[in-house]
mmCIF file of C-alpha atoms in Angstrom:
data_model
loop_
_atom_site.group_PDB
_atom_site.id
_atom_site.type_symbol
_atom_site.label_atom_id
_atom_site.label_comp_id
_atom_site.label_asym_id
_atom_site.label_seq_id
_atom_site.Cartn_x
_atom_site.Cartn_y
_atom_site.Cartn_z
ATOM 1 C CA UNK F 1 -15.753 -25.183 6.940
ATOM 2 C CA UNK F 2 -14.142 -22.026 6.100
ATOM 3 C CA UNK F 3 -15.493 -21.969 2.584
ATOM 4 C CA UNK F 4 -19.740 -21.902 3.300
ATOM 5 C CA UNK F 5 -22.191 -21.484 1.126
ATOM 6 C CA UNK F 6 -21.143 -23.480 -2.064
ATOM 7 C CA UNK F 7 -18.119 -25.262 -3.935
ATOM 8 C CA UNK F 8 -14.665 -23.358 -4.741
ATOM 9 C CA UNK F 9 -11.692 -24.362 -6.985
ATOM 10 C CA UNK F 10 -13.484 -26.129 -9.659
ATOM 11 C CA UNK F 11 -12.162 -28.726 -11.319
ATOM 12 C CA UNK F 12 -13.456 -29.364 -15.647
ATOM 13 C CA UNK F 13 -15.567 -31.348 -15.949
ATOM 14 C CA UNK F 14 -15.034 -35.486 -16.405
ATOM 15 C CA UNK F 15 -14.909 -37.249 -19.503
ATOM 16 C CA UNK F 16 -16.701 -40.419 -19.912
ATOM 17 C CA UNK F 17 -14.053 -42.650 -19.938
ATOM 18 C CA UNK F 18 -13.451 -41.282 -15.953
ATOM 19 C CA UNK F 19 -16.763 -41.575 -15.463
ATOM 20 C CA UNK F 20 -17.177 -45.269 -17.084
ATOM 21 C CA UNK F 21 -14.079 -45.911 -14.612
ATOM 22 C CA UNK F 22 -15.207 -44.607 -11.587
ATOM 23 C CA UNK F 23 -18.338 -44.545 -11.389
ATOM 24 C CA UNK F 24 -19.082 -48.667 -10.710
ATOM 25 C CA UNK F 25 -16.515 -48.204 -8.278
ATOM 26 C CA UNK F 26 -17.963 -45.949 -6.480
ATOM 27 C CA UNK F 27 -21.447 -48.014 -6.364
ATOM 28 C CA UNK F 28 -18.968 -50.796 -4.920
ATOM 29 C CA UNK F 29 -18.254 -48.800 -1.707
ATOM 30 C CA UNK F 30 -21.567 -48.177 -0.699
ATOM 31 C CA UNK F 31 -20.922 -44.576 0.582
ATOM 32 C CA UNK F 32 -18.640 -46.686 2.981
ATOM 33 C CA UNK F 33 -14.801 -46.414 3.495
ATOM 34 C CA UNK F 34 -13.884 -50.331 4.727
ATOM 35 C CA UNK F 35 -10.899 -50.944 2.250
ATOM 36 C CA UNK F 36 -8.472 -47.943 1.662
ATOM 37 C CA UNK F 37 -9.327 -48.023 -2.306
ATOM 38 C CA UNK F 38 -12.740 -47.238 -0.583
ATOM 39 C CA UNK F 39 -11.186 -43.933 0.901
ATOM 40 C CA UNK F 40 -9.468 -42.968 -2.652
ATOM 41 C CA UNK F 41 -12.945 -43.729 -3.967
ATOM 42 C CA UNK F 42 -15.006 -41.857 -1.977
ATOM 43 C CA UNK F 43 -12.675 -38.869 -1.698
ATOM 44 C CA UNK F 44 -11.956 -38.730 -5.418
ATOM 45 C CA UNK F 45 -15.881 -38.193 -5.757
ATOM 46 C CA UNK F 46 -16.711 -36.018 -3.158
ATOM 47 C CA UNK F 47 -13.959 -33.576 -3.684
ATOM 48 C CA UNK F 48 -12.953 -32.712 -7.658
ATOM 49 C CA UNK F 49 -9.960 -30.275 -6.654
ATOM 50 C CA UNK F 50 -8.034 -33.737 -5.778
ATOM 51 C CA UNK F 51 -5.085 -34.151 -8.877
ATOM 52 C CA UNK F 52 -4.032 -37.403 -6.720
ATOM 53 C CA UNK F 53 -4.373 -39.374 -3.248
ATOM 54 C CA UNK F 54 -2.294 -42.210 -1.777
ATOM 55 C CA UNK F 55 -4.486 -43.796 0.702
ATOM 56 C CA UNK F 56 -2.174 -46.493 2.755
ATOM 57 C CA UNK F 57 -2.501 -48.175 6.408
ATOM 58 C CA UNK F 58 -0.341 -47.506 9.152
ATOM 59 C CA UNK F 59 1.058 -51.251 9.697
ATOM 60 C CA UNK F 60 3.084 -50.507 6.123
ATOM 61 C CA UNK F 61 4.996 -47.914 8.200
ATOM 62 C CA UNK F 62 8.108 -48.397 10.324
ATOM 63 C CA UNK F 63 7.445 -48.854 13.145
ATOM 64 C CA UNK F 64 3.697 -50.169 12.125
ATOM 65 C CA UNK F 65 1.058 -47.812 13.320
ATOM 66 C CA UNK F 66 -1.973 -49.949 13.495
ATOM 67 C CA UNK F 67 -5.355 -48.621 13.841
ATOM 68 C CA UNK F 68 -4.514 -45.505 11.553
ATOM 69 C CA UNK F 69 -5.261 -44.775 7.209
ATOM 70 C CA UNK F 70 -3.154 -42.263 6.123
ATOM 71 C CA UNK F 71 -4.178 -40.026 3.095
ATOM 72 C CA UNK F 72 -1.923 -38.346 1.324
ATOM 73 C CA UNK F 73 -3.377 -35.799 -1.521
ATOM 74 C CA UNK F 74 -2.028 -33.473 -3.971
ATOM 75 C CA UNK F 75 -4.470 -30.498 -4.721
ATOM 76 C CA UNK F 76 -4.758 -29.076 -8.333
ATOM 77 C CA UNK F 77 -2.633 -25.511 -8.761
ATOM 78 C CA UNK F 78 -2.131 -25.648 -4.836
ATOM 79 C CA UNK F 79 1.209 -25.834 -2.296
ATOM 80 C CA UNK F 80 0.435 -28.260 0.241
ATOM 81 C CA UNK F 81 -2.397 -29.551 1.841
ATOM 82 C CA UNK F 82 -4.353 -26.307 3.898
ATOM 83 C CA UNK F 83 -5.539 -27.346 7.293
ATOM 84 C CA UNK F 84 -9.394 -25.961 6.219
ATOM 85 C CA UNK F 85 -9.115 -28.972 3.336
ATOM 86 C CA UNK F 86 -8.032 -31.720 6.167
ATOM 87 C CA UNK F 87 -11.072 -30.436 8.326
ATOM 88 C CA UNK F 88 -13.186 -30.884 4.945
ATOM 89 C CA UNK F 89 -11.850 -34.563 4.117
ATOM 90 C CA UNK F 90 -11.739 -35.820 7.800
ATOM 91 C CA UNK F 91 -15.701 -34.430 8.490
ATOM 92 C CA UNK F 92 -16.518 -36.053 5.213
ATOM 93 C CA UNK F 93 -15.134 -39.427 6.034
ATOM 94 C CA UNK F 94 -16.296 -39.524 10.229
ATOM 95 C CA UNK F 95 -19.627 -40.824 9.519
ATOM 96 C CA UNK F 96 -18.395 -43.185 6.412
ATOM 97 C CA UNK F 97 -15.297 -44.858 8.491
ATOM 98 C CA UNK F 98 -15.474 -47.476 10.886
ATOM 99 C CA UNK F 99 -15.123 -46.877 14.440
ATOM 100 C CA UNK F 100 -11.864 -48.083 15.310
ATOM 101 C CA UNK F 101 -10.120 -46.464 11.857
ATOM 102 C CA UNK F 102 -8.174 -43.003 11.868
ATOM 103 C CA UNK F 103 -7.826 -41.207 9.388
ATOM 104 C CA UNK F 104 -4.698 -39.035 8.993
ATOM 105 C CA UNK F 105 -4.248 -36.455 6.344
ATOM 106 C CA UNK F 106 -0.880 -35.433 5.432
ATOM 107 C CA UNK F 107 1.256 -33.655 2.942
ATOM 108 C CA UNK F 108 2.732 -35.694 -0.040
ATOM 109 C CA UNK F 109 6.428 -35.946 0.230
ATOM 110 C CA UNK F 110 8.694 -35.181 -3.123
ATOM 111 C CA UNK F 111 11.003 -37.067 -4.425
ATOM 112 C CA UNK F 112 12.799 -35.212 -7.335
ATOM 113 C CA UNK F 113 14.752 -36.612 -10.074
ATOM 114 C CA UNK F 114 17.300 -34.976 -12.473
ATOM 115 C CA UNK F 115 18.181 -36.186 -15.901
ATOM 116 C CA UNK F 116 21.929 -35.878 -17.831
ATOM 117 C CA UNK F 117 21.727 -36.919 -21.386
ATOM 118 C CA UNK F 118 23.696 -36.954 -23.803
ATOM 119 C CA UNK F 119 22.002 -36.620 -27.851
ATOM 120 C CA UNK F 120 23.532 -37.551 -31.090
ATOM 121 C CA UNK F 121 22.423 -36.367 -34.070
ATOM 122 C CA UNK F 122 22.831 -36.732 -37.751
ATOM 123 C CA UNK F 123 23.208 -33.230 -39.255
ATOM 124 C CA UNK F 124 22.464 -34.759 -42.627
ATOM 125 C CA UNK F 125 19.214 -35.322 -42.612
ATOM 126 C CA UNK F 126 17.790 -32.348 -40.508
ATOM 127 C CA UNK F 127 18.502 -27.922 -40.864
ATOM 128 C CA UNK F 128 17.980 -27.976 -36.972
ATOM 129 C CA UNK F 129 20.601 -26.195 -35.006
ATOM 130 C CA UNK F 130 22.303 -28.166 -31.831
ATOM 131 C CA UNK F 131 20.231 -25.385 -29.933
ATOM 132 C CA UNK F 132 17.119 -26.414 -31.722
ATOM 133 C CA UNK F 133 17.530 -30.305 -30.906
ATOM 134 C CA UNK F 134 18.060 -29.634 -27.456
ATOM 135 C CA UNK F 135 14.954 -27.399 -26.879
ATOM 136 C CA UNK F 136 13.224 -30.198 -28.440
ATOM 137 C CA UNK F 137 14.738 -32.956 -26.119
ATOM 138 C CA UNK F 138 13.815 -30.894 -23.375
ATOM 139 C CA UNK F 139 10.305 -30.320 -23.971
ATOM 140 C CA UNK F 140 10.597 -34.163 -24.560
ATOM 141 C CA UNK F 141 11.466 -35.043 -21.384
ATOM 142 C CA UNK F 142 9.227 -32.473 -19.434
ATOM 143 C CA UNK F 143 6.157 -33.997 -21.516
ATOM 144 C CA UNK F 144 6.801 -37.703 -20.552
ATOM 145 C CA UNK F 145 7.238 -36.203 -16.805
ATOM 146 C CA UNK F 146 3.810 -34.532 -16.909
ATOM 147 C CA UNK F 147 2.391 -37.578 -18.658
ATOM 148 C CA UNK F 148 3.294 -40.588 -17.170
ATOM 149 C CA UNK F 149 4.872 -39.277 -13.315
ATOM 150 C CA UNK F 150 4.409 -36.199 -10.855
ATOM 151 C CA UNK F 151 1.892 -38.955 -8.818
ATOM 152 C CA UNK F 152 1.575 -41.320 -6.121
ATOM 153 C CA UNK F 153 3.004 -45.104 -6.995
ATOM 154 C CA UNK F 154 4.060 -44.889 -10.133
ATOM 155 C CA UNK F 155 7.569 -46.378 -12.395
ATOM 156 C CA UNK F 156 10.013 -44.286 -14.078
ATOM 157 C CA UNK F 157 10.923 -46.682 -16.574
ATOM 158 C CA UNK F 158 14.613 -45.570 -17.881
ATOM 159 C CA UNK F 159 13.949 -47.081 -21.474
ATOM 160 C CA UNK F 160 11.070 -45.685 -22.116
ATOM 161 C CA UNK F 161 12.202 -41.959 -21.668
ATOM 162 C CA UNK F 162 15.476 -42.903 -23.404
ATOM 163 C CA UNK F 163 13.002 -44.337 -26.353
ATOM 164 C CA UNK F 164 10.882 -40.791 -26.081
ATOM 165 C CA UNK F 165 14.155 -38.954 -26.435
ATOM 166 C CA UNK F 166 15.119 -40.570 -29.526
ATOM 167 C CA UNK F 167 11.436 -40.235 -30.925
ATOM 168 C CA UNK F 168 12.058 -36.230 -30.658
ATOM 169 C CA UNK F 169 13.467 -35.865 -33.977
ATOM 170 C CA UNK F 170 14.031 -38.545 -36.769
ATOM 171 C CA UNK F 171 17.524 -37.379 -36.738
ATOM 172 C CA UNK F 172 18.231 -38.194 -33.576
ATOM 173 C CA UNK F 173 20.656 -41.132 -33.487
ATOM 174 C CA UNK F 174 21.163 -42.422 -30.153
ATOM 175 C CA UNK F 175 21.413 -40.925 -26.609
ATOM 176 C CA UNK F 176 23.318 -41.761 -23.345
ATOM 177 C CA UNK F 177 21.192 -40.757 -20.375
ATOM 178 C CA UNK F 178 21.961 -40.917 -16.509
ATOM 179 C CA UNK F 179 18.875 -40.197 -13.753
ATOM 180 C CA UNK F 180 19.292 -39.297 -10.220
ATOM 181 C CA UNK F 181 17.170 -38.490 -7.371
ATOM 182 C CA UNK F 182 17.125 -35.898 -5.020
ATOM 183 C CA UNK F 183 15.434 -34.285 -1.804
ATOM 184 C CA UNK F 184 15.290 -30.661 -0.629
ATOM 185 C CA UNK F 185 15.584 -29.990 2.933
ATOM 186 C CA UNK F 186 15.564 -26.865 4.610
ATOM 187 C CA UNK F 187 17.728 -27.358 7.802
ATOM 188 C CA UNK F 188 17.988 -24.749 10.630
ATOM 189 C CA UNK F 189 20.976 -22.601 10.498
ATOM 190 C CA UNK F 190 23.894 -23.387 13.437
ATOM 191 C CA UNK F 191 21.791 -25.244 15.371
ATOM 192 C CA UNK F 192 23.022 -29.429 15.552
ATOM 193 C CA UNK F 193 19.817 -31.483 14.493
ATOM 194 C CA UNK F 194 18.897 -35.142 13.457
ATOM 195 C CA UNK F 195 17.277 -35.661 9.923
ATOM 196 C CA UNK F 196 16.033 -38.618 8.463
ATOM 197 C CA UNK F 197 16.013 -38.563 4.557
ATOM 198 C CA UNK F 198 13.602 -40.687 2.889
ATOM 199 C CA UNK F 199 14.379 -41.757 -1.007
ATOM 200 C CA UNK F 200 11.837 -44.522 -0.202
ATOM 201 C CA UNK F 201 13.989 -46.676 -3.223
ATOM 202 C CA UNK F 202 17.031 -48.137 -3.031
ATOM 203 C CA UNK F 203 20.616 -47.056 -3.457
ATOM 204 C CA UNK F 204 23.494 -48.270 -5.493
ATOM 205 C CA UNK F 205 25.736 -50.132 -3.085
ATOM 206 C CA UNK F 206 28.109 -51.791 -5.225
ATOM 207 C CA UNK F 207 31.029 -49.200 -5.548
ATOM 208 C CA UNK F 208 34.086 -49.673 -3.712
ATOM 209 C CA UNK F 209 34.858 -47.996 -0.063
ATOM 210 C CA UNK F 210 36.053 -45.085 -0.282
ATOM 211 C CA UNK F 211 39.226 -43.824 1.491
ATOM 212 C CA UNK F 212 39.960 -40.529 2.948
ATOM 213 C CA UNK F 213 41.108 -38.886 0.079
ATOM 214 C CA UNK F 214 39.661 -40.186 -3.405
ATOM 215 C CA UNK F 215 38.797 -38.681 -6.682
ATOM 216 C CA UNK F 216 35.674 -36.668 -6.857
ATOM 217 C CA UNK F 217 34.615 -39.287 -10.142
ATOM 218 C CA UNK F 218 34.936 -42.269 -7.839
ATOM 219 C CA UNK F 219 31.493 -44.095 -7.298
ATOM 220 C CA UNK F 220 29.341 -43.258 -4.510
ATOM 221 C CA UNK F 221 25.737 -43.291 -3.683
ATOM 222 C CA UNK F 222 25.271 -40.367 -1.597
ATOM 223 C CA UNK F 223 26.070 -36.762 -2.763
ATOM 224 C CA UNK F 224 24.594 -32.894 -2.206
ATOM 225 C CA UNK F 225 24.918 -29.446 -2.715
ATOM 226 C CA UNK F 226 27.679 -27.141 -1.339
ATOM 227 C CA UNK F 227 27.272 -26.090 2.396
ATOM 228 C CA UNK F 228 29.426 -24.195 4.875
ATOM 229 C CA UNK F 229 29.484 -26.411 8.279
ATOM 230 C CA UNK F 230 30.583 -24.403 11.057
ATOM 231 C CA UNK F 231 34.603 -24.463 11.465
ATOM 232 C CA UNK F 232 34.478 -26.744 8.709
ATOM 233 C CA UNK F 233 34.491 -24.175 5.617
ATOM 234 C CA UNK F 234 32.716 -25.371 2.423
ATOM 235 C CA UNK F 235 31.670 -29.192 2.048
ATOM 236 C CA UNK F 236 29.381 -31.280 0.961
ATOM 237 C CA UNK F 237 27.957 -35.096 1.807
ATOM 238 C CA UNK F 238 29.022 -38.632 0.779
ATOM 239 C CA UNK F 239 28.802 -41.635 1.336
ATOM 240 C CA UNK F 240 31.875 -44.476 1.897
ATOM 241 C CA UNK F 241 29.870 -46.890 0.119
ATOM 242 C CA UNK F 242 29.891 -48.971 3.224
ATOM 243 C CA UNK F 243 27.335 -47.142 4.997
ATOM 244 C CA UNK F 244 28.570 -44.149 6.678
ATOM 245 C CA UNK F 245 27.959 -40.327 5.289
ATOM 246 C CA UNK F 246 30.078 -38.361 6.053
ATOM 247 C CA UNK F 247 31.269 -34.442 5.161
ATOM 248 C CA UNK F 248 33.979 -34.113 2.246
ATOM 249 C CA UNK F 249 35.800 -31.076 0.883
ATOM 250 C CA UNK F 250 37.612 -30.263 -2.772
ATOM 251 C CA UNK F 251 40.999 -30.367 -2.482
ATOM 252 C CA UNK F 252 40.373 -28.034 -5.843
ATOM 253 C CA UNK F 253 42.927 -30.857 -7.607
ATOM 254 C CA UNK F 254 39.840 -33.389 -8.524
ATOM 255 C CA UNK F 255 39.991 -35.355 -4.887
ATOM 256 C CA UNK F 256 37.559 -35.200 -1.917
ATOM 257 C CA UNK F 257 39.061 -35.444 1.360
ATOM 258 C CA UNK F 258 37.349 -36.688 4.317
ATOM 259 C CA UNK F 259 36.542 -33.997 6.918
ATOM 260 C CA UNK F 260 34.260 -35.963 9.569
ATOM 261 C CA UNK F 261 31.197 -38.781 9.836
ATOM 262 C CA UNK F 262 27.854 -37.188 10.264
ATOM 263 C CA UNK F 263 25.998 -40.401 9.365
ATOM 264 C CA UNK F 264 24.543 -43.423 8.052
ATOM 265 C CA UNK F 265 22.873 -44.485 5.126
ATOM 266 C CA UNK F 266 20.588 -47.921 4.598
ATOM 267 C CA UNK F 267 21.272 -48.249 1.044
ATOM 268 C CA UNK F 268 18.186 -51.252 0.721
ATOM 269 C CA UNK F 269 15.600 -48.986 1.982
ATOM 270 C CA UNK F 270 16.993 -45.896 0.970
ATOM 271 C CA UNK F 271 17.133 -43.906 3.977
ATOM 272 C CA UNK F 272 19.944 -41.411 5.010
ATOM 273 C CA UNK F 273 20.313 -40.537 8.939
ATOM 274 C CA UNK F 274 22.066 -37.818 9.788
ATOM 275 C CA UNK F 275 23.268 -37.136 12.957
ATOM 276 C CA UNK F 276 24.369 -34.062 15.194
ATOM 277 C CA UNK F 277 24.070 -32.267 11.179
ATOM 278 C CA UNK F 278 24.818 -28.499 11.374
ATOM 279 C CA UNK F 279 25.257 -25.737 8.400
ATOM 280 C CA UNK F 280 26.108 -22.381 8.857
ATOM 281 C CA UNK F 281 24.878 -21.291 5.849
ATOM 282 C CA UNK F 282 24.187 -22.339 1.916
ATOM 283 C CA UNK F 283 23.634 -20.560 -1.407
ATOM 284 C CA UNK F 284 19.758 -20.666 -2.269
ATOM 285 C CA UNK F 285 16.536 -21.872 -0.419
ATOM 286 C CA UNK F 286 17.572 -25.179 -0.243
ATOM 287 C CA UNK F 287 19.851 -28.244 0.476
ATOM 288 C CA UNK F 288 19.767 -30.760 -2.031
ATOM 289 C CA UNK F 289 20.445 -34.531 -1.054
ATOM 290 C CA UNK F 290 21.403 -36.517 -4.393
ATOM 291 C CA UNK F 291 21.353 -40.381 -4.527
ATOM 292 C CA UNK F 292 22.213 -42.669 -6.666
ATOM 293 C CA UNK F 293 19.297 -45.902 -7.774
ATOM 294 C CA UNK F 294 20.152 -48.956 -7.782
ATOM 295 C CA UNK F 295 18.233 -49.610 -10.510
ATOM 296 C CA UNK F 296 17.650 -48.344 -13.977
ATOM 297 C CA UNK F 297 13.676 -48.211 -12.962
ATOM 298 C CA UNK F 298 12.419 -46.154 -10.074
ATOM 299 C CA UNK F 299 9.713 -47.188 -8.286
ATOM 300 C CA UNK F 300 7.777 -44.792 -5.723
ATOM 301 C CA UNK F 301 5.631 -45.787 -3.009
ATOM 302 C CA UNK F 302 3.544 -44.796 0.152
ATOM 303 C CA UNK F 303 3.601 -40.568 0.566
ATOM 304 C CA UNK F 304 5.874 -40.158 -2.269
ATOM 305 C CA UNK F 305 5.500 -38.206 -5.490
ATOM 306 C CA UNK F 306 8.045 -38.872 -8.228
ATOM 307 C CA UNK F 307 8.995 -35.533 -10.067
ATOM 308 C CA UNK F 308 11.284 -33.971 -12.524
ATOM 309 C CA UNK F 309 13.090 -31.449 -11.072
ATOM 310 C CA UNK F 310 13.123 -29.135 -14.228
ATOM 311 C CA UNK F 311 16.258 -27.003 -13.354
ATOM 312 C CA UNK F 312 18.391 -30.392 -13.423
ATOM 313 C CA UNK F 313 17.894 -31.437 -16.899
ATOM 314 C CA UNK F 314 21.534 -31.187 -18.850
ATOM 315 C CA UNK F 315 21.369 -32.369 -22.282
ATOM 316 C CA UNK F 316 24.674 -31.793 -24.559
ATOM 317 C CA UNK F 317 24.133 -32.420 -28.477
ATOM 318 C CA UNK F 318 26.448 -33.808 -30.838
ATOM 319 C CA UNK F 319 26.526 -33.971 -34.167
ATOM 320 C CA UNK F 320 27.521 -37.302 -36.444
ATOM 321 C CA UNK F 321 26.968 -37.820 -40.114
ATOM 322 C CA UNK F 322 26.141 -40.705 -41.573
#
């Protein structure tokens, strides 16, 4: 181990109620790892610098991978998953595992998600400035993040962060609030390459196709950030809401005109394959892939952790009186 001689990044201590939880269900494994709650179990334990794990077998996986556990762990306060912690966890679980099981240690993948509300409130019954409400709303919405997501498996439930945004203030009316999800991807520059984009929920598939020239407003699943393609000039991705992704540009009139397919999307699964992809260039550290849920509650699974992405949180206040 590259860390001899005693413990490192500690972790406060638990409270009884994590105790009470954990500890009979720790007895139950037996210092063995049969089931993969065993694995979590064990792991959870052994090592307190673990925030969260997703332990899951390799015949969920397409193509199935059988014979394989994969563990997927967020450290507390740390990037990634350092190859001197895999070392740790796989020595740890050799001698607990059975034979024929493999464990594989691997990075948690992000899935981000961005949140446009709109907030009415009653200017009669509070001295808070617009500014004031929407600092509030905010701080709202970052809370029930930290709270209740930013972990393996877990629901964000539409109506219950509409219900905490209403709870900010009592003069807080109503609010209208849209939530997308995104990915950040890092692609080489001017070099053609296949990526696979993983939303691992699925897409809103119900919009019209799209022609070759359409409003920007019209519906679609699949959007991103700004990119200059080479020979292309500056465009982004979309979807025909039939399946294909493709590159668009502004016409700077409010319509996106089709430059070329680079794509498909499975809009069940949620999976965007792009094909023969290049970009010359694009304005920060990353590409950001938008789409669209199908559903009002978003569900993550496997290697996934569901997280705000707090630069994409627009809230506009209005005032009513009544």
């Amino acid at each position: 181990s590259e860390y001899p001689g005693g413990s490192y990044n500690g972790a406060d201590a638990e409270s009884i109620e994590q105790i009470r939880f954990k500890a009979p269900r720790y007895f139950q494994t037996q210092e063995r790892a049969i089931t993969t709650n065993d694995y979590e179990i064990l792991l959870r334990n052994a090592f307190p610098e673990i925030e969260a794990i997703a332990v899951f077998g390799g015949e969920t996986l397409e193509p199935p991978l059988y014979g394989k556990v994969y563990v997927s762990i967020k450290l507390k306060d740390v990037d990634g998953l350092p190859d001197a912690k895999k070392i740790d966890y796989a020595n740890f679980l050799a001698p607990r595992s059975p034979l024929s099981i493999d464990a594989v240690f691997i990075e948690p993948e992000n899935v981000y998600y961005n949140v446009t509300s709109t907030v009415y409130y009653n200017i009669n019954v509070t001295k808070d400035r617009p500014d004031q409400i929407r600092t509030a709303v905010y701080n709202t919405i970052v809370n029930y993040d930290t709270k209740n997501l930013r972990n393996f498996n877990v629901t964000l439930r539409k109506s219950r962060l509409t219900t905490a945004i209403d709870s900010t203030s009592n003069s807080i009316v109503s609010n209208e609030t849209s939530i997308n999800i995104f990915k950040k991807i890092v692609p080489f520059l001017n070099v053609s390459q296949n990526i696979i984009i993983r939303f691992g929920v699925p897409l809103y598939a119900r919009g019209p196709e799209l022609g070759l020239i359409h409003p920007e407003l019209d519906t679609h699943a699949i959007s991103s950030s700004t990119f200059v393609s080479p020979g292309l000039g500056t465009v982004l991705l979309e979807d025909d809401g039939i399946g294909k992704v493709r590159l668009v540009r502004s016409d700077g009139r409010g319509n996106h005109i089709k430059v070329k397919d680079v794509g498909t999307v499975d809009y069940e699964k949620g999976i965007i394959s792009l094909i023969d992809f290049m970009v010359e260039s694009y304005t920060g550290t990353e590409l950001r892939i938008y789409g669209v849920p199908d559903n009002d509650d978003i569900t993550v699974s496997g290697n996934n952790i569901l997280e705000l992405g707090t630069d994409e949180v627009n809230i506009t206040v209005r005032t009513v009186r009544e």
